[in-house]
Structures are given as structure tokens and as C-alpha cells.
Short mmCIF file of C-alpha atoms in Angstrom, two decimals:
data_model
loop_
_atom_site.label_atom_id
_atom_site.label_comp_id
_atom_site.label_asym_id
_atom_site.label_seq_id
_atom_site.Cartn_x
_atom_site.Cartn_y
_atom_site.Cartn_z
CA UNK T 328 -0.25 -0.52 0.26
CA UNK T 329 2.72 2.78 -1.39
CA UNK T 330 -0.16 4.43 -1.45
CA UNK T 331 -1.25 5.00 2.08
CA UNK T 332 1.18 7.69 4.49
CA UNK T 333 3.98 5.84 5.94
CA UNK T 334 4.10 6.41 9.82
CA UNK T 335 6.70 7.72 11.28
CA UNK T 336 8.83 6.79 14.29
CA UNK T 337 7.23 10.03 16.20
CA UNK T 338 3.57 8.71 15.76
CA UNK T 339 4.01 5.02 16.86
CA UNK T 340 5.82 6.14 19.53
CA UNK T 341 3.07 7.90 20.81
CA UNK T 342 0.73 5.51 19.68
CA UNK T 343 2.77 3.15 21.95
CA UNK T 344 2.73 5.31 24.79
CA UNK T 345 -0.73 5.69 25.54
CA UNK T 346 -1.75 2.22 25.27
CA UNK T 347 1.30 1.38 27.59
CA UNK T 348 -0.26 4.19 29.97
CA UNK T 349 -3.92 2.93 29.45
CA UNK T 350 -2.97 -0.94 30.10
CA UNK T 351 -0.96 0.25 33.36
CA UNK T 352 -3.66 2.22 34.32
CA UNK T 353 -6.87 0.07 33.90
CA UNK T 354 -4.37 -2.73 35.98
CA UNK T 355 -3.83 -0.24 39.01
CA UNK T 356 -7.09 0.64 39.93
CA UNK T 357 -9.16 -2.64 38.70
CA UNK T 358 -7.01 -4.02 41.64
CA UNK T 359 -8.88 -4.64 45.24
CA UNK T 360 -6.78 -5.92 47.63
CA UNK T 361 -8.53 -6.83 50.13
CA UNK T 362 -6.60 -6.72 53.72
CA UNK T 363 -6.86 -9.64 55.82
CA UNK T 364 -8.48 -8.73 59.04
CA UNK T 365 -5.35 -9.36 61.61
CA UNK T 366 -6.22 -12.01 64.26
CA UNK T 367 -5.97 -9.87 67.05
CA UNK T 368 -8.92 -7.85 66.70
CA UNK T 369 -10.86 -10.90 66.85
CA UNK T 370 -9.32 -12.92 69.60
CA UNK T 371 -11.21 -11.05 72.62
CA UNK T 372 -9.63 -12.12 76.50
CA UNK T 373 -12.66 -12.50 78.39
CA UNK T 374 -12.87 -11.75 82.14
CA UNK T 375 -15.79 -12.96 83.14
CA UNK T 376 -14.61 -13.59 87.28
CA UNK T 377 -16.35 -16.36 89.31
CA UNK T 378 -16.18 -14.45 92.18
#
């Protein structure tokens, strides 16, 4: 297809940088980290004395 305008390196670099930026943001904001609740808060020490 010689009649088409050839893509220069600047256009291709801009295109690939934009794709890279898009996928990095997509992966960053779609990652939902659910932190595990600490076991210390779950273990309640009951001090029910019988006297």
C-alpha cells in the first residue's frame, strides 16, 4: 500500500506510549486488594471471673 501515508516513528511512539499508559492505569485501578483482618482484633479475652 504505497499510496498510504507512512507512519513515522514519532506517531508510533506516541501511540504505543498511550497504549502502555492506558493498560497500566487499567491494571492499577482494577486491582482490589482486600487486606486480611488482623487476628488480634478477633481474639477477645474474656475476663468473666466467678468470684
